[in-house]
Amino acid sequence: MILTDEQRVAANYDGNTFIVACPGSGKTRTLIAKMLRALNDVRDTSRKIACITYTNSAVYEIENRLKIFGKCGDDNYCDISTIHSFCLVNILFPFYWKIPKYHNGFTVLTIDSEEYKRIARDCLAIFGLPNRFLDQFDNLYRNSDGTPLQTGVLSPDLVSYFWGKLEELSYIDFPNIIYHSYKLVENNPSIAHTLACKYHWYLIDEFQDTTELQVKILQKIVSFGLSSFFLVGDPFQSIYGFAGARTDLMNHFAQEIAANTDFKILGNFRSSQRIVSHAERLSPRIPPMLAVGVDQAYQREPIYIHTQTTYEAIVDYFLQEIDNLGIAYGECAILSP
């Protein structure tokens, strides 16, 4: 695997590591390189590597790259998953019987299921809100004390009532997968000890979007001193603040585990220097991000327009520019937090 000097030095460091990686810098490649090196620590042992990322698409990408660059059988030593899947497999499925409300088992209910929407609509009706607020349920988050983080028009009472209905029906949603996993490791130190023994390395992607409860679970594992951590994140790319993500948690956890924080991967292979320069004006880095890919000298100048509303920006400017350039709508994208 071909790596830059920045990527190679970070991947080869043996202790706890926290890397700040800018957009387009090859952080997945760096993560894979670290995984391949960490495999030397667990091959032919009973221990494994946990690689935790944020989306299923990232899981598939890492799994496919491991198949390409790893040895036959290496996938048996690597558990690659989202944080929700990690908690389900390692905490909730083995120990759900310790939760009184779920002692007979549970079913995961996703936000796109009809049953989830039905229960949510019933709750909206009970609290006198129209169905157009159904999408507000996508942004729920539970604090460590069990209270809901208020988002949008959904009151804490409504959200608590909604979660109560899920529990009555033995359903569990994504916020409560994390919450109940946290409560289990907090109340049962042996669970965290088991996870510390099971995984020699924890590789965590998109660490800037880690929530307080996720960090608390990791802190319980850290307390046994049996595992090492390789964290990759970027405070400028945090987009899940509505779900409880806080960039200060990233830095505090890195300090707590005495991670080496000197590693910065700031070469952007994705964008031209003109685009990178605009990004630096909006979110300046020290040292600055640089374009290093094959398109670094591309001369098209980005257009920056400031409007009062997102709707105005899209309708009055973006779509008109797309039409002027003769670009089909299916060949362009609008990115938004």
mmCIF file of C-alpha atoms in Angstrom:
data_model
loop_
_atom_site.group_PDB
_atom_site.id
_atom_site.type_symbol
_atom_site.label_atom_id
_atom_site.label_comp_id
_atom_site.label_asym_id
_atom_site.label_seq_id
_atom_site.Cartn_x
_atom_site.Cartn_y
_atom_site.Cartn_z
ATOM 1 C CA MET A 1 0.000 0.000 0.000
ATOM 2 C CA ILE A 2 1.413 3.374 -1.056
ATOM 3 C CA LEU A 3 1.357 5.962 1.749
ATOM 4 C CA THR A 4 2.500 9.536 2.124
ATOM 5 C CA ASP A 5 5.137 10.285 4.744
ATOM 6 C CA GLU A 6 2.443 11.782 7.004
ATOM 7 C CA GLN A 7 0.253 8.694 6.701
ATOM 8 C CA ARG A 8 3.120 6.246 7.191
ATOM 9 C CA VAL A 9 4.489 7.884 10.334
ATOM 10 C CA ALA A 10 1.030 7.987 11.921
ATOM 11 C CA ALA A 11 0.209 4.371 11.028
ATOM 12 C CA ASN A 12 3.539 3.091 12.342
ATOM 13 C CA TYR A 13 3.275 4.731 15.768
ATOM 14 C CA ASP A 14 2.836 2.033 18.410
ATOM 15 C CA GLY A 15 1.068 3.894 21.219
ATOM 16 C CA ASN A 16 -2.296 5.616 21.559
ATOM 17 C CA THR A 17 -2.701 7.968 18.629
ATOM 18 C CA PHE A 18 -5.000 10.829 17.654
ATOM 19 C CA ILE A 19 -4.784 12.023 14.045
ATOM 20 C CA VAL A 20 -6.354 15.170 12.642
ATOM 21 C CA ALA A 21 -7.034 14.385 8.979
ATOM 22 C CA CYS A 22 -8.391 17.018 6.597
ATOM 23 C CA PRO A 23 -10.969 16.243 3.858
ATOM 24 C CA GLY A 24 -9.632 14.133 1.007
ATOM 25 C CA SER A 25 -6.435 13.292 2.889
ATOM 26 C CA GLY A 26 -6.677 9.509 2.623
ATOM 27 C CA LYS A 27 -7.727 8.886 6.220
ATOM 28 C CA THR A 28 -9.369 5.565 5.279
ATOM 29 C CA ARG A 29 -6.121 4.459 3.669
ATOM 30 C CA THR A 30 -4.287 5.463 6.849
ATOM 31 C CA LEU A 31 -6.796 3.551 8.954
ATOM 32 C CA ILE A 32 -6.326 0.440 6.810
ATOM 33 C CA ALA A 33 -2.533 0.788 7.063
ATOM 34 C CA LYS A 34 -2.827 0.928 10.844
ATOM 35 C CA MET A 35 -5.131 -2.093 10.840
ATOM 36 C CA LEU A 36 -2.649 -4.113 8.790
ATOM 37 C CA ARG A 37 0.122 -3.198 11.224
ATOM 38 C CA ALA A 38 -2.063 -3.915 14.281
ATOM 39 C CA LEU A 39 -2.874 -7.353 12.903
ATOM 40 C CA ASN A 40 0.686 -8.350 13.779
ATOM 41 C CA ASP A 41 -0.272 -7.888 17.442
ATOM 42 C CA VAL A 42 -3.307 -10.183 17.338
ATOM 43 C CA ARG A 43 -2.602 -12.814 14.699
ATOM 44 C CA ASP A 44 -2.602 -16.311 16.214
ATOM 45 C CA THR A 45 -3.981 -14.979 19.509
ATOM 46 C CA SER A 46 -7.468 -14.869 21.022
ATOM 47 C CA ARG A 47 -7.650 -11.077 20.749
ATOM 48 C CA LYS A 48 -9.011 -8.934 17.926
ATOM 49 C CA ILE A 49 -9.160 -5.433 16.452
ATOM 50 C CA ALA A 50 -12.312 -3.307 16.715
ATOM 51 C CA CYS A 51 -12.697 -0.793 13.903
ATOM 52 C CA ILE A 52 -15.599 1.577 14.554
ATOM 53 C CA THR A 53 -16.820 4.020 11.923
ATOM 54 C CA TYR A 54 -19.955 6.096 11.489
ATOM 55 C CA THR A 55 -21.826 4.711 8.448
ATOM 56 C CA ASN A 56 -22.516 1.333 6.886
ATOM 57 C CA SER A 57 -20.980 2.534 3.614
ATOM 58 C CA ALA A 58 -17.710 3.232 5.438
ATOM 59 C CA VAL A 59 -17.880 -0.258 6.984
ATOM 60 C CA TYR A 60 -18.206 -1.840 3.528
ATOM 61 C CA GLU A 61 -15.360 0.251 2.138
ATOM 62 C CA ILE A 62 -12.983 -0.738 4.960
ATOM 63 C CA GLU A 63 -13.993 -4.407 4.681
ATOM 64 C CA ASN A 64 -13.325 -4.403 0.938
ATOM 65 C CA ARG A 65 -9.930 -2.738 1.314
ATOM 66 C CA LEU A 66 -8.950 -5.225 4.024
ATOM 67 C CA LYS A 67 -9.721 -8.050 1.596
ATOM 68 C CA ILE A 68 -7.482 -6.414 -1.016
ATOM 69 C CA PHE A 69 -4.497 -5.537 1.163
ATOM 70 C CA GLY A 70 -4.712 -8.075 4.000
ATOM 71 C CA LYS A 71 -3.806 -11.734 4.182
ATOM 72 C CA CYS A 72 -6.213 -14.639 3.901
ATOM 73 C CA GLY A 73 -8.014 -14.973 7.238
ATOM 74 C CA ASP A 74 -7.198 -11.466 8.496
ATOM 75 C CA ASP A 75 -10.882 -10.576 8.502
ATOM 76 C CA ASN A 76 -11.352 -13.106 11.325
ATOM 77 C CA TYR A 77 -9.283 -10.846 13.583
ATOM 78 C CA CYS A 78 -11.093 -7.601 12.684
ATOM 79 C CA ASP A 79 -14.586 -6.560 13.753
ATOM 80 C CA ILE A 80 -15.530 -3.617 11.527
ATOM 81 C CA SER A 81 -18.825 -1.952 12.402
ATOM 82 C CA THR A 82 -20.743 1.187 13.230
ATOM 83 C CA ILE A 83 -20.919 2.170 16.886
ATOM 84 C CA HIS A 84 -24.536 0.961 17.037
ATOM 85 C CA SER A 85 -23.646 -2.460 15.626
ATOM 86 C CA PHE A 86 -20.672 -2.680 17.983
ATOM 87 C CA CYS A 87 -22.905 -2.009 20.994
ATOM 88 C CA LEU A 88 -25.594 -4.416 19.808
ATOM 89 C CA VAL A 89 -23.226 -7.324 19.176
ATOM 90 C CA ASN A 90 -20.922 -6.854 22.164
ATOM 91 C CA ILE A 91 -23.172 -5.403 24.856
ATOM 92 C CA LEU A 92 -26.934 -5.532 24.274
ATOM 93 C CA PHE A 93 -27.358 -8.953 22.662
ATOM 94 C CA PRO A 94 -25.319 -10.767 25.353
ATOM 95 C CA PHE A 95 -26.599 -8.775 28.336
ATOM 96 C CA TYR A 96 -30.093 -7.424 27.490
ATOM 97 C CA TRP A 97 -31.549 -9.607 30.249
ATOM 98 C CA LYS A 98 -29.920 -7.292 32.785
ATOM 99 C CA ILE A 99 -32.246 -4.461 31.622
ATOM 100 C CA PRO A 100 -35.609 -4.903 33.398
ATOM 101 C CA LYS A 101 -37.671 -3.445 30.549
ATOM 102 C CA TYR A 102 -36.014 -5.732 28.005
ATOM 103 C CA HIS A 103 -35.471 -8.876 30.073
ATOM 104 C CA ASN A 104 -37.534 -10.894 27.564
ATOM 105 C CA GLY A 105 -35.668 -9.540 24.551
ATOM 106 C CA PHE A 106 -36.059 -6.603 22.159
ATOM 107 C CA THR A 107 -36.419 -5.671 18.495
ATOM 108 C CA VAL A 108 -34.436 -2.844 16.901
ATOM 109 C CA LEU A 109 -36.769 -0.314 15.298
ATOM 110 C CA THR A 110 -35.245 1.929 12.618
ATOM 111 C CA ILE A 111 -36.592 5.334 11.710
ATOM 112 C CA ASP A 112 -37.579 4.201 8.205
ATOM 113 C CA SER A 113 -39.816 1.351 9.400
ATOM 114 C CA GLU A 114 -43.595 1.759 9.188
ATOM 115 C CA GLU A 115 -44.031 0.697 12.825
ATOM 116 C CA TYR A 116 -41.622 3.437 13.972
ATOM 117 C CA LYS A 117 -43.530 6.025 11.940
ATOM 118 C CA ARG A 118 -46.876 4.802 13.248
ATOM 119 C CA ILE A 119 -45.810 5.119 16.886
ATOM 120 C CA ALA A 120 -44.241 8.529 16.194
ATOM 121 C CA ARG A 121 -47.430 9.784 14.495
ATOM 122 C CA ASP A 122 -49.515 8.592 17.447
ATOM 123 C CA CYS A 123 -47.256 10.525 19.823
ATOM 124 C CA LEU A 124 -47.496 13.659 17.713
ATOM 125 C CA ALA A 125 -51.301 13.416 17.748
ATOM 126 C CA ILE A 126 -51.393 12.972 21.522
ATOM 127 C CA PHE A 127 -49.268 16.118 21.990
ATOM 128 C CA GLY A 128 -51.242 18.094 19.414
ATOM 129 C CA LEU A 129 -48.588 18.300 16.711
ATOM 130 C CA PRO A 130 -49.083 17.681 12.968
ATOM 131 C CA ASN A 131 -47.466 14.830 11.045
ATOM 132 C CA ARG A 132 -45.183 17.238 9.213
ATOM 133 C CA PHE A 133 -42.934 17.114 12.287
ATOM 134 C CA LEU A 134 -42.323 13.394 11.807
ATOM 135 C CA ASP A 135 -38.794 14.017 10.515
ATOM 136 C CA GLN A 136 -37.895 15.573 13.888
ATOM 137 C CA PHE A 137 -37.660 12.046 15.325
ATOM 138 C CA ASP A 138 -34.543 11.506 13.178
ATOM 139 C CA ASN A 139 -32.548 13.769 15.493
ATOM 140 C CA LEU A 140 -33.200 12.252 18.919
ATOM 141 C CA TYR A 141 -30.414 11.789 21.447
ATOM 142 C CA ARG A 142 -30.397 10.671 25.077
ATOM 143 C CA ASN A 143 -28.202 12.208 27.754
ATOM 144 C CA SER A 144 -26.324 10.125 30.311
ATOM 145 C CA ASP A 145 -28.978 10.854 32.954
ATOM 146 C CA GLY A 146 -31.661 9.441 30.661
ATOM 147 C CA THR A 147 -33.226 12.752 29.705
ATOM 148 C CA PRO A 148 -33.710 13.572 26.014
ATOM 149 C CA LEU A 149 -31.703 16.283 24.323
ATOM 150 C CA GLN A 150 -34.387 18.676 23.099
ATOM 151 C CA THR A 151 -34.319 19.103 19.333
ATOM 152 C CA GLY A 152 -36.681 21.172 17.207
ATOM 153 C CA VAL A 153 -40.324 21.225 18.232
ATOM 154 C CA LEU A 154 -40.345 17.906 20.080
ATOM 155 C CA SER A 155 -40.560 18.570 23.814
ATOM 156 C CA PRO A 156 -38.712 16.395 26.339
ATOM 157 C CA ASP A 157 -42.105 15.134 27.577
ATOM 158 C CA LEU A 158 -43.080 14.013 24.080
ATOM 159 C CA VAL A 159 -39.758 12.270 23.475
ATOM 160 C CA SER A 160 -39.879 10.546 26.872
ATOM 161 C CA TYR A 161 -43.430 9.389 26.138
ATOM 162 C CA PHE A 162 -42.303 8.088 22.723
ATOM 163 C CA TRP A 163 -39.423 6.114 24.242
ATOM 164 C CA GLY A 164 -41.793 4.745 26.872
ATOM 165 C CA LYS A 165 -44.103 3.429 24.152
ATOM 166 C CA LEU A 166 -41.159 1.751 22.413
ATOM 167 C CA GLU A 167 -40.155 0.051 25.669
ATOM 168 C CA GLU A 168 -43.733 -1.147 26.290
ATOM 169 C CA LEU A 169 -43.643 -2.884 22.900
ATOM 170 C CA SER A 170 -40.082 -4.247 23.428
ATOM 171 C CA TYR A 171 -38.672 -2.007 20.712
ATOM 172 C CA ILE A 172 -35.388 -0.113 20.900
ATOM 173 C CA ASP A 173 -34.270 2.774 18.663
ATOM 174 C CA PHE A 174 -30.745 3.964 17.854
ATOM 175 C CA PRO A 175 -30.404 6.535 20.685
ATOM 176 C CA ASN A 176 -31.371 3.878 23.213
ATOM 177 C CA ILE A 177 -28.966 1.315 21.792
ATOM 178 C CA ILE A 178 -26.194 3.670 22.902
ATOM 179 C CA TYR A 179 -27.892 4.722 26.141
ATOM 180 C CA HIS A 180 -28.620 1.213 27.418
ATOM 181 C CA SER A 181 -25.162 0.015 26.355
ATOM 182 C CA TYR A 182 -23.666 2.813 28.417
ATOM 183 C CA LYS A 183 -25.836 1.935 31.435
ATOM 184 C CA LEU A 184 -24.838 -1.715 31.176
ATOM 185 C CA VAL A 185 -21.089 -1.022 31.178
ATOM 186 C CA GLU A 186 -21.501 1.597 33.915
ATOM 187 C CA ASN A 187 -23.403 -0.762 36.204
ATOM 188 C CA ASN A 188 -21.469 -3.904 35.257
ATOM 189 C CA PRO A 189 -17.690 -3.289 35.103
ATOM 190 C CA SER A 190 -17.145 -6.899 34.046
ATOM 191 C CA ILE A 191 -18.708 -6.093 30.650
ATOM 192 C CA ALA A 192 -16.167 -3.355 29.968
ATOM 193 C CA HIS A 193 -13.414 -5.671 31.204
ATOM 194 C CA THR A 194 -14.554 -8.312 28.714
ATOM 195 C CA LEU A 195 -14.356 -5.761 25.891
ATOM 196 C CA ALA A 196 -10.898 -4.657 27.011
ATOM 197 C CA CYS A 197 -9.727 -8.274 26.971
ATOM 198 C CA LYS A 198 -11.371 -9.049 23.636
ATOM 199 C CA TYR A 199 -9.934 -6.135 21.630
ATOM 200 C CA HIS A 200 -6.259 -5.271 21.680
ATOM 201 C CA TRP A 201 -6.789 -2.295 19.357
ATOM 202 C CA TYR A 202 -9.693 0.124 18.922
ATOM 203 C CA LEU A 203 -9.514 2.023 15.615
ATOM 204 C CA ILE A 204 -12.134 4.779 15.595
ATOM 205 C CA ASP A 205 -12.997 6.749 12.471
ATOM 206 C CA GLU A 206 -14.846 10.105 12.329
ATOM 207 C CA PHE A 207 -14.036 10.673 15.983
ATOM 208 C CA GLN A 208 -15.214 14.290 15.778
ATOM 209 C CA ASP A 209 -18.804 12.987 15.720
ATOM 210 C CA THR A 210 -18.481 10.930 18.895
ATOM 211 C CA THR A 211 -21.083 11.660 21.559
ATOM 212 C CA GLU A 212 -20.757 11.873 25.323
ATOM 213 C CA LEU A 213 -22.275 8.419 25.886
ATOM 214 C CA GLN A 214 -19.976 6.824 23.316
ATOM 215 C CA VAL A 215 -16.960 8.388 25.021
ATOM 216 C CA LYS A 216 -18.190 7.172 28.410
ATOM 217 C CA ILE A 217 -18.346 3.601 27.068
ATOM 218 C CA LEU A 218 -14.777 3.937 25.764
ATOM 219 C CA GLN A 219 -13.633 5.385 29.096
ATOM 220 C CA LYS A 220 -14.884 2.278 30.905
ATOM 221 C CA ILE A 221 -12.856 0.125 28.511
ATOM 222 C CA VAL A 222 -9.777 2.333 28.864
ATOM 223 C CA SER A 223 -9.854 2.040 32.645
ATOM 224 C CA PHE A 224 -8.504 -1.536 32.518
ATOM 225 C CA GLY A 225 -5.382 -0.530 30.591
ATOM 226 C CA LEU A 226 -5.514 -3.513 28.243
ATOM 227 C CA SER A 227 -6.306 -1.840 24.922
ATOM 228 C CA SER A 228 -4.679 0.701 22.604
ATOM 229 C CA PHE A 229 -6.496 3.364 20.600
ATOM 230 C CA PHE A 230 -6.041 4.841 17.123
ATOM 231 C CA LEU A 231 -8.378 7.815 16.662
ATOM 232 C CA VAL A 232 -8.965 9.688 13.405
ATOM 233 C CA GLY A 233 -11.027 12.862 13.270
ATOM 234 C CA ASP A 234 -11.292 16.479 12.214
ATOM 235 C CA PRO A 235 -13.104 19.160 14.253
ATOM 236 C CA PHE A 236 -13.884 21.091 11.046
ATOM 237 C CA GLN A 237 -15.897 18.145 9.709
ATOM 238 C CA SER A 238 -18.196 17.642 12.692
ATOM 239 C CA ILE A 239 -21.811 17.599 11.438
ATOM 240 C CA TYR A 240 -23.662 15.640 14.134
ATOM 241 C CA GLY A 241 -23.937 18.261 16.850
ATOM 242 C CA PHE A 242 -27.724 17.830 16.764
ATOM 243 C CA ALA A 243 -27.207 14.219 17.878
ATOM 244 C CA GLY A 244 -24.969 15.085 20.816
ATOM 245 C CA ALA A 245 -21.560 15.124 19.103
ATOM 246 C CA ARG A 246 -19.084 17.589 20.641
ATOM 247 C CA THR A 247 -15.581 18.200 19.337
ATOM 248 C CA ASP A 248 -14.287 18.983 22.835
ATOM 249 C CA LEU A 249 -14.957 15.345 23.765
ATOM 250 C CA MET A 250 -12.478 14.312 21.104
ATOM 251 C CA ASN A 251 -9.650 16.342 22.617
ATOM 252 C CA HIS A 252 -10.478 15.443 26.223
ATOM 253 C CA PHE A 253 -10.498 11.724 25.486
ATOM 254 C CA ALA A 254 -7.197 11.977 23.600
ATOM 255 C CA GLN A 255 -5.680 13.696 26.648
ATOM 256 C CA GLU A 256 -7.141 11.126 29.016
ATOM 257 C CA ILE A 257 -5.478 8.219 27.202
ATOM 258 C CA ALA A 258 -2.233 10.198 26.723
ATOM 259 C CA ALA A 259 -2.529 9.870 22.953
ATOM 260 C CA ASN A 260 0.150 11.336 20.715
ATOM 261 C CA THR A 261 -1.583 14.328 19.085
ATOM 262 C CA ASP A 262 1.296 15.495 16.899
ATOM 263 C CA PHE A 263 -0.002 13.768 13.778
ATOM 264 C CA LYS A 264 -1.754 15.969 11.209
ATOM 265 C CA ILE A 265 -2.552 14.793 7.697
ATOM 266 C CA LEU A 266 -3.169 17.966 5.720
ATOM 267 C CA GLY A 267 -2.658 16.969 2.083
ATOM 268 C CA ASN A 268 -5.995 17.077 0.217
ATOM 269 C CA PHE A 269 -6.008 14.692 -2.782
ATOM 270 C CA ARG A 270 -9.612 15.498 -3.716
ATOM 271 C CA SER A 271 -9.767 19.209 -4.490
ATOM 272 C CA SER A 272 -7.935 21.910 -6.403
ATOM 273 C CA GLN A 273 -5.826 24.478 -4.572
ATOM 274 C CA ARG A 274 -8.430 27.118 -5.430
ATOM 275 C CA ILE A 275 -11.132 25.147 -3.599
ATOM 276 C CA VAL A 276 -8.773 24.386 -0.706
ATOM 277 C CA SER A 277 -7.928 28.087 -0.401
ATOM 278 C CA HIS A 278 -11.624 28.929 -0.109
ATOM 279 C CA ALA A 279 -12.024 26.256 2.571
ATOM 280 C CA GLU A 280 -9.080 27.745 4.481
ATOM 281 C CA ARG A 281 -10.749 31.160 4.456
ATOM 282 C CA LEU A 282 -13.878 29.707 6.031
ATOM 283 C CA SER A 283 -12.110 27.375 8.496
ATOM 284 C CA PRO A 284 -8.403 28.217 8.755
ATOM 285 C CA ARG A 285 -6.115 25.426 9.954
ATOM 286 C CA ILE A 286 -2.701 25.631 11.560
ATOM 287 C CA PRO A 287 -0.773 24.538 9.563
ATOM 288 C CA PRO A 288 -3.013 25.044 6.519
ATOM 289 C CA MET A 289 -4.488 22.324 4.324
ATOM 290 C CA LEU A 290 -2.868 21.984 0.887
ATOM 291 C CA ALA A 291 -4.044 20.466 -2.405
ATOM 292 C CA VAL A 292 -1.718 17.620 -3.409
ATOM 293 C CA GLY A 293 -3.768 15.533 -5.879
ATOM 294 C CA VAL A 294 -3.732 15.344 -9.659
ATOM 295 C CA ASP A 295 -6.313 18.142 -9.850
ATOM 296 C CA GLN A 296 -4.450 20.563 -7.589
ATOM 297 C CA ALA A 297 -3.807 23.012 -10.454
ATOM 298 C CA TYR A 298 -7.378 22.952 -11.808
ATOM 299 C CA GLN A 299 -8.168 26.584 -12.645
ATOM 300 C CA ARG A 300 -11.953 26.829 -12.250
ATOM 301 C CA GLU A 301 -12.566 29.423 -9.544
ATOM 302 C CA PRO A 302 -15.155 28.458 -6.889
ATOM 303 C CA ILE A 303 -18.112 30.818 -6.650
ATOM 304 C CA TYR A 304 -19.015 32.015 -3.177
ATOM 305 C CA ILE A 305 -22.451 33.573 -2.661
ATOM 306 C CA HIS A 306 -23.904 34.554 0.706
ATOM 307 C CA THR A 307 -27.699 34.508 1.025
ATOM 308 C CA GLN A 308 -30.268 34.895 3.772
ATOM 309 C CA THR A 309 -31.731 31.395 3.340
ATOM 310 C CA THR A 310 -30.679 28.038 1.928
ATOM 311 C CA TYR A 311 -33.773 28.047 -0.306
ATOM 312 C CA GLU A 312 -32.714 31.347 -1.864
ATOM 313 C CA ALA A 313 -29.192 30.068 -2.488
ATOM 314 C CA ILE A 314 -30.438 26.923 -4.219
ATOM 315 C CA VAL A 315 -33.297 28.341 -6.285
ATOM 316 C CA ASP A 316 -31.980 31.780 -7.213
ATOM 317 C CA TYR A 317 -28.321 30.904 -7.743
ATOM 318 C CA PHE A 318 -27.336 27.229 -7.738
ATOM 319 C CA LEU A 319 -30.016 25.826 -10.042
ATOM 320 C CA GLN A 320 -29.663 28.754 -12.442
ATOM 321 C CA GLU A 321 -25.896 28.224 -12.639
ATOM 322 C CA ILE A 322 -26.395 24.498 -13.263
ATOM 323 C CA ASP A 323 -28.786 25.318 -16.107
ATOM 324 C CA ASN A 324 -26.344 27.851 -17.583
ATOM 325 C CA LEU A 325 -23.558 25.259 -17.561
ATOM 326 C CA GLY A 326 -25.781 22.612 -19.168
ATOM 327 C CA ILE A 327 -25.295 20.160 -16.274
ATOM 328 C CA ALA A 328 -28.046 17.620 -15.647
ATOM 329 C CA TYR A 329 -29.543 17.699 -12.144
ATOM 330 C CA GLY A 330 -28.585 14.046 -11.683
ATOM 331 C CA GLU A 331 -24.911 14.968 -12.125
ATOM 332 C CA CYS A 332 -24.619 17.593 -9.412
ATOM 333 C CA ALA A 333 -24.941 17.637 -5.648
ATOM 334 C CA ILE A 334 -26.058 19.957 -2.869
ATOM 335 C CA LEU A 335 -24.190 19.325 0.382
ATOM 336 C CA SER A 336 -25.611 20.556 3.678
ATOM 337 C CA PRO A 337 -25.091 19.878 7.397
#
